[in-house]
Amino acid sequence: MKLAQLIAQTGEHEATIQVLCHLLEAKRTNVFLIKDISEPIAKQAIKIIEQYKKGTPLAYLLGSTYFYNRKFIVTPSVLVPRHDTEILVELAEKKIIADSLIGNENSPYRILDLCCGSGIIGISLAYLCDWLHQQNHVLRYEITAVDYSADALAVAAQNASLHHADINLIYSDLLTDVHGKFDLIVCNPPYVRTTDIGVEDPWVLQEPHMALDGGIDGLFFYRRILSTARPHLSTYGMIMFEIGYDQAAAVEKIALESGYSSVKAYKDLANRDRVVTIRV
Ligand SMILES: C[S@@+](CC[C@H](N)C(=O)[O-])C[C@H]1O[C@@H](n2cnc3c(N)ncnc32)[C@H](O)[C@@H]1O
């Protein structure tokens, strides 16, 4: 069967490409070069896409997805990684690189991935830290990842092992069981307003509720984290939050009222507010 015929049959262009990449273990560009898709593969793809059309996220059906060009294990215990979160990682990388230039040889550079889910943020940053370590920019670093879901932490552990990332995993209600100071706290907390969950995107309803629900106004976690994070930040430490497109002003207000300074919002590729950085 030709690719165009399969897409016509499933009625789903992007999902069909992704499923074929997975089933054939092929790169995206190579999928377009395939002259003939075998019948068993076409049947398998059609079956998966039928389940997807009924509302199961593709990443759960395939057991994995790509984030920042790397493959991560994904199960229904974790949020499906979003491309929107890549801007958070990019900004975190810039901060780590800048800090590495004035690095402190006496203590490790400490990063906290708070609300880590599948571990995509901390693990992506571990690649950079490993590279910087090899370049002798950062002598030592420590990455800690925290979640309040034991099942999510199990997925994060699998991903850390898959990517050979040396990460401490902590089961904790936000910062309750986290000790010490960090140079960077990166956090993609649940930030969807309770009543908005699944309104625009029904696939979201299959994701863990606790990964999405940010309370009545979506700001519950920003308030909680900002009320307890100060003692966990080093002198030049920074908190970097992913935010909803309409939450920058509200998160800035919470940060300033909680006594932080230097609050800055950053936009994503769609020109919508996506990240807020906050200093002590
Ligand atoms: C929006 S998801 C982010 C997951 C991952 N960092 C990502 O970007 O794909 C939020 C995560 O926060 C976790 N979480 C919810 N309540 C928490 C709490 N009280 N303490 C720590 N983690 C919590 C959820 O289990 C979920 O994994």
Short mmCIF file of C-alpha atoms in Angstrom, two decimals, residues 10-279:
data_model
loop_
_atom_site.label_atom_id
_atom_site.label_comp_id
_atom_site.label_asym_id
_atom_site.label_seq_id
_atom_site.Cartn_x
_atom_site.Cartn_y
_atom_site.Cartn_z
CA THR A 10 -6.86 6.55 8.40
CA GLY A 11 -7.86 10.16 7.70
CA GLU A 12 -4.97 11.24 9.97
CA HIS A 13 -1.85 12.56 8.25
CA GLU A 14 0.43 13.41 11.19
CA ALA A 15 -0.62 10.47 13.37
CA THR A 16 -0.05 8.04 10.48
CA ILE A 17 3.48 9.34 9.94
CA GLN A 18 4.28 9.07 13.64
CA VAL A 19 2.91 5.54 13.89
CA LEU A 20 4.91 4.42 10.84
CA CYS A 21 8.10 5.96 12.28
CA HIS A 22 7.47 3.89 15.39
CA LEU A 23 6.49 0.61 13.71
CA LEU A 24 9.29 0.74 11.14
CA GLU A 25 11.83 2.28 13.54
CA ALA A 26 12.43 4.79 10.77
CA LYS A 27 13.28 8.47 10.69
CA ARG A 28 10.48 10.78 9.62
CA THR A 29 12.06 11.67 6.28
CA ASN A 30 12.57 7.99 5.45
CA VAL A 31 8.88 7.25 5.97
CA PHE A 32 8.11 9.49 3.00
CA LEU A 33 10.53 7.50 0.84
CA ILE A 34 8.87 4.13 1.45
CA LYS A 35 7.43 2.85 -1.83
CA ASP A 36 5.26 0.12 -0.43
CA ILE A 37 3.93 -0.34 3.12
CA SER A 38 3.44 -4.05 3.85
CA GLU A 39 -0.03 -5.29 4.70
CA PRO A 40 0.77 -6.32 8.31
CA ILE A 41 2.32 -2.90 9.03
CA ALA A 42 -0.61 -1.08 7.41
CA LYS A 43 -3.07 -3.17 9.47
CA GLN A 44 -1.18 -2.46 12.71
CA ALA A 45 -1.05 1.26 11.90
CA ILE A 46 -4.78 1.40 11.16
CA LYS A 47 -5.56 -0.37 14.46
CA ILE A 48 -3.43 2.06 16.48
CA ILE A 49 -4.91 5.10 14.75
CA GLU A 50 -8.45 3.83 15.42
CA GLN A 51 -7.66 3.83 19.16
CA TYR A 52 -6.08 7.26 18.83
CA LYS A 53 -9.22 8.60 17.16
CA LYS A 54 -11.25 7.26 20.08
CA GLY A 55 -9.25 9.54 22.42
CA THR A 56 -6.10 7.73 23.58
CA PRO A 57 -2.97 9.89 23.15
CA LEU A 58 -0.64 8.48 20.52
CA ALA A 59 2.31 8.52 22.92
CA TYR A 60 0.44 6.10 25.24
CA LEU A 61 -0.37 3.78 22.34
CA LEU A 62 3.24 3.79 21.13
CA GLY A 63 4.78 3.81 24.63
CA SER A 64 7.10 6.66 23.74
CA THR A 65 7.42 10.09 22.21
CA TYR A 66 10.09 12.56 21.17
CA PHE A 67 11.08 15.59 23.22
CA TYR A 68 13.95 17.87 22.27
CA ASN A 69 14.87 15.36 19.54
CA ARG A 70 15.24 12.51 21.97
CA LYS A 71 13.00 9.51 22.56
CA PHE A 72 11.36 9.13 25.98
CA ILE A 73 9.27 6.35 27.48
CA VAL A 74 5.73 7.52 28.16
CA THR A 75 2.95 5.67 29.98
CA PRO A 76 -0.53 6.77 31.12
CA SER A 77 1.07 7.60 34.51
CA VAL A 78 2.75 10.69 33.07
CA LEU A 79 1.81 13.77 31.12
CA VAL A 80 2.59 13.42 27.42
CA PRO A 81 5.60 15.72 26.88
CA ARG A 82 4.65 18.84 24.92
CA HIS A 83 6.80 20.71 22.41
CA ASP A 84 5.83 23.90 24.29
CA THR A 85 8.08 22.72 27.13
CA GLU A 86 11.16 22.78 24.87
CA ILE A 87 11.41 26.57 25.26
CA LEU A 88 11.74 26.04 29.04
CA VAL A 89 14.64 23.65 28.44
CA GLU A 90 16.26 26.06 25.98
CA LEU A 91 16.14 28.91 28.50
CA ALA A 92 17.42 26.64 31.27
CA GLU A 93 20.32 25.63 29.03
CA LYS A 94 21.21 29.28 28.45
CA LYS A 95 21.24 29.96 32.19
CA ILE A 96 23.37 26.87 32.90
CA ILE A 97 25.87 27.82 30.16
CA ALA A 98 26.07 31.42 31.43
CA ASP A 99 26.56 30.20 35.01
CA SER A 100 29.19 27.69 33.91
CA LEU A 101 31.38 30.55 32.70
CA ILE A 102 31.62 31.91 36.22
CA GLY A 103 31.49 28.42 37.74
CA ASN A 104 32.24 27.66 41.34
CA GLU A 105 34.83 24.92 41.72
CA ASN A 106 34.01 24.20 45.34
CA SER A 107 30.41 23.13 45.18
CA PRO A 108 28.38 21.29 42.54
CA TYR A 109 25.96 23.18 40.32
CA ARG A 110 22.57 22.05 41.60
CA ILE A 111 19.48 21.80 39.41
CA LEU A 112 16.00 20.83 40.56
CA ASP A 113 13.37 19.53 38.12
CA LEU A 114 10.26 20.09 40.21
CA CYS A 115 7.09 18.24 39.08
CA CYS A 116 9.28 16.08 36.84
CA GLY A 117 6.70 13.62 35.43
CA SER A 118 8.54 11.48 32.85
CA GLY A 119 11.78 13.33 33.65
CA ILE A 120 12.15 14.99 30.25
CA ILE A 121 13.41 18.34 31.59
CA GLY A 122 16.02 17.10 34.04
CA ILE A 123 17.25 14.43 31.63
CA SER A 124 17.53 16.91 28.74
CA LEU A 125 19.56 19.20 31.01
CA ALA A 126 21.76 16.28 32.07
CA TYR A 127 22.96 15.99 28.45
CA LEU A 128 24.12 19.62 28.54
CA CYS A 129 25.72 19.25 31.97
CA ASP A 130 27.59 16.13 30.79
CA TRP A 131 28.84 18.05 27.79
CA LEU A 132 29.87 21.05 29.91
CA HIS A 133 31.56 18.69 32.32
CA GLN A 134 33.58 17.21 29.45
CA GLN A 135 34.54 20.75 28.41
CA ASN A 136 35.57 21.43 32.01
CA HIS A 137 33.13 24.31 32.32
CA VAL A 138 31.21 22.74 35.17
CA LEU A 139 33.33 20.64 37.45
CA ARG A 140 30.43 18.92 39.14
CA TYR A 141 26.70 19.08 38.85
CA GLU A 142 23.78 17.45 40.59
CA ILE A 143 20.31 17.05 39.16
CA THR A 144 17.36 16.22 41.38
CA ALA A 145 13.90 15.46 40.06
CA VAL A 146 10.78 15.53 42.22
CA ASP A 147 7.24 14.27 41.76
CA TYR A 148 4.37 13.36 44.06
CA SER A 149 3.36 10.40 41.89
CA ALA A 150 5.33 7.21 42.54
CA ASP A 151 4.23 5.89 39.14
CA ALA A 152 5.54 8.98 37.38
CA LEU A 153 8.85 8.66 39.24
CA ALA A 154 9.10 5.05 38.05
CA VAL A 155 8.81 6.28 34.44
CA ALA A 156 11.37 9.03 35.15
CA ALA A 157 13.72 6.35 36.51
CA GLN A 158 13.30 4.28 33.33
CA ASN A 159 14.02 7.34 31.20
CA ALA A 160 17.05 8.29 33.29
CA SER A 161 18.42 4.80 32.78
CA LEU A 162 17.63 4.87 29.03
CA HIS A 163 19.56 8.13 28.69
CA HIS A 164 22.34 7.23 31.18
CA ALA A 165 21.43 10.33 33.17
CA ASP A 166 22.63 10.51 36.75
CA ILE A 167 19.60 11.99 38.52
CA ASN A 168 18.36 11.83 42.12
CA LEU A 169 14.66 11.07 42.18
CA ILE A 170 12.63 12.21 45.18
CA TYR A 171 9.03 11.45 46.04
CA SER A 172 7.82 14.67 47.61
CA ASP A 173 4.84 16.96 47.84
CA LEU A 174 6.56 19.85 46.02
CA LEU A 175 9.49 20.99 48.22
CA THR A 176 8.36 19.33 51.46
CA ASP A 177 11.03 16.59 51.38
CA VAL A 178 13.62 18.44 49.32
CA HIS A 179 16.75 19.65 51.08
CA GLY A 180 19.41 22.20 50.27
CA LYS A 181 19.81 25.07 47.86
CA PHE A 182 19.66 25.03 44.09
CA ASP A 183 21.20 27.20 41.40
CA LEU A 184 18.25 26.51 39.13
CA ILE A 185 14.74 25.27 39.84
CA VAL A 186 12.94 24.34 36.61
CA CYS A 187 9.28 23.54 36.92
CA ASN A 188 6.39 22.72 34.65
CA PRO A 189 3.63 22.47 37.27
CA PRO A 190 -0.01 21.55 36.68
CA TYR A 191 -1.48 24.87 35.52
CA VAL A 192 -4.78 24.19 33.76
CA ARG A 193 -7.86 25.71 35.39
CA THR A 194 -9.94 22.81 36.77
CA THR A 195 -12.94 23.65 34.60
CA ASP A 196 -10.78 23.97 31.43
CA ILE A 197 -9.37 20.44 31.58
CA GLY A 198 -10.17 18.61 28.33
CA VAL A 199 -12.31 21.43 26.94
CA GLU A 200 -10.14 22.12 23.88
CA ASP A 201 -8.42 18.76 23.60
CA PRO A 202 -10.30 15.56 24.60
CA TRP A 203 -7.06 13.45 24.55
CA VAL A 204 -6.05 15.33 27.70
CA LEU A 205 -8.79 13.50 29.61
CA GLN A 206 -6.71 10.31 29.48
CA GLU A 207 -3.72 12.02 31.10
CA PRO A 208 -3.23 11.99 34.90
CA HIS A 209 -5.53 14.59 36.44
CA MET A 210 -2.85 15.52 38.98
CA ALA A 211 -0.50 16.46 36.13
CA LEU A 212 -2.95 19.04 34.82
CA ASP A 213 -5.13 20.47 37.55
CA GLY A 214 -3.87 23.86 38.67
CA GLY A 215 -6.96 24.64 40.74
CA ILE A 216 -9.77 27.12 40.16
CA ASP A 217 -7.56 29.81 38.59
CA GLY A 218 -4.72 27.52 37.43
CA LEU A 219 -2.29 29.27 39.79
CA PHE A 220 -2.43 26.99 42.85
CA PHE A 221 1.04 25.48 42.30
CA TYR A 222 2.78 28.79 41.53
CA ARG A 223 1.48 30.19 44.84
CA ARG A 224 2.54 27.10 46.82
CA ILE A 225 5.97 26.84 45.23
CA LEU A 226 6.78 30.55 45.50
CA SER A 227 5.74 30.60 49.16
CA THR A 228 8.35 27.93 50.03
CA ALA A 229 11.12 28.14 47.40
CA ARG A 230 13.22 31.04 48.67
CA PRO A 231 15.31 29.04 51.18
CA HIS A 232 16.00 26.55 48.37
CA LEU A 233 17.61 29.10 46.04
CA SER A 234 21.32 29.89 46.03
CA THR A 235 22.43 33.54 45.96
CA TYR A 236 22.15 33.80 42.17
CA GLY A 237 19.55 31.07 41.94
CA MET A 238 16.59 31.25 39.60
CA ILE A 239 13.18 29.65 39.30
CA MET A 240 11.97 28.96 35.78
CA PHE A 241 8.31 28.15 35.37
CA GLU A 242 6.39 27.02 32.35
CA ILE A 243 3.12 28.96 32.36
CA GLY A 244 -0.16 29.05 30.46
CA TYR A 245 -0.27 31.68 27.68
CA ASP A 246 -2.48 33.99 29.79
CA GLN A 247 -0.75 33.55 33.17
CA ALA A 248 2.40 35.73 32.93
CA ALA A 249 0.95 38.80 34.67
CA ALA A 250 -0.65 36.72 37.45
CA VAL A 251 2.52 34.70 38.13
CA GLU A 252 4.58 37.90 38.09
CA LYS A 253 2.20 39.43 40.66
CA ILE A 254 2.44 36.35 42.92
CA ALA A 255 6.26 36.41 42.67
CA LEU A 256 6.56 40.11 43.49
CA GLU A 257 4.05 39.84 46.37
CA SER A 258 6.07 36.89 47.73
CA GLY A 259 9.18 39.11 47.81
CA TYR A 260 11.04 37.91 44.69
CA SER A 261 12.59 40.29 42.20
CA SER A 262 13.58 40.38 38.57
CA VAL A 263 10.58 38.57 37.11
CA LYS A 264 10.70 38.13 33.34
CA ALA A 265 8.33 36.50 30.88
CA TYR A 266 9.42 34.77 27.66
CA LYS A 267 7.35 33.88 24.62
CA ASP A 268 7.17 30.65 22.66
CA LEU A 269 7.42 30.28 18.88
CA ALA A 270 3.72 31.13 18.59
CA ASN A 271 4.52 34.45 20.30
CA ARG A 272 2.57 33.52 23.41
CA ASP A 273 3.89 33.88 26.95
CA ARG A 274 5.27 30.47 27.94
CA VAL A 275 8.00 30.84 30.58
CA VAL A 276 8.54 33.09 33.59
CA THR A 277 11.93 33.40 35.27
CA ILE A 278 12.19 34.62 38.85
CA ARG A 279 15.15 35.53 41.05
#
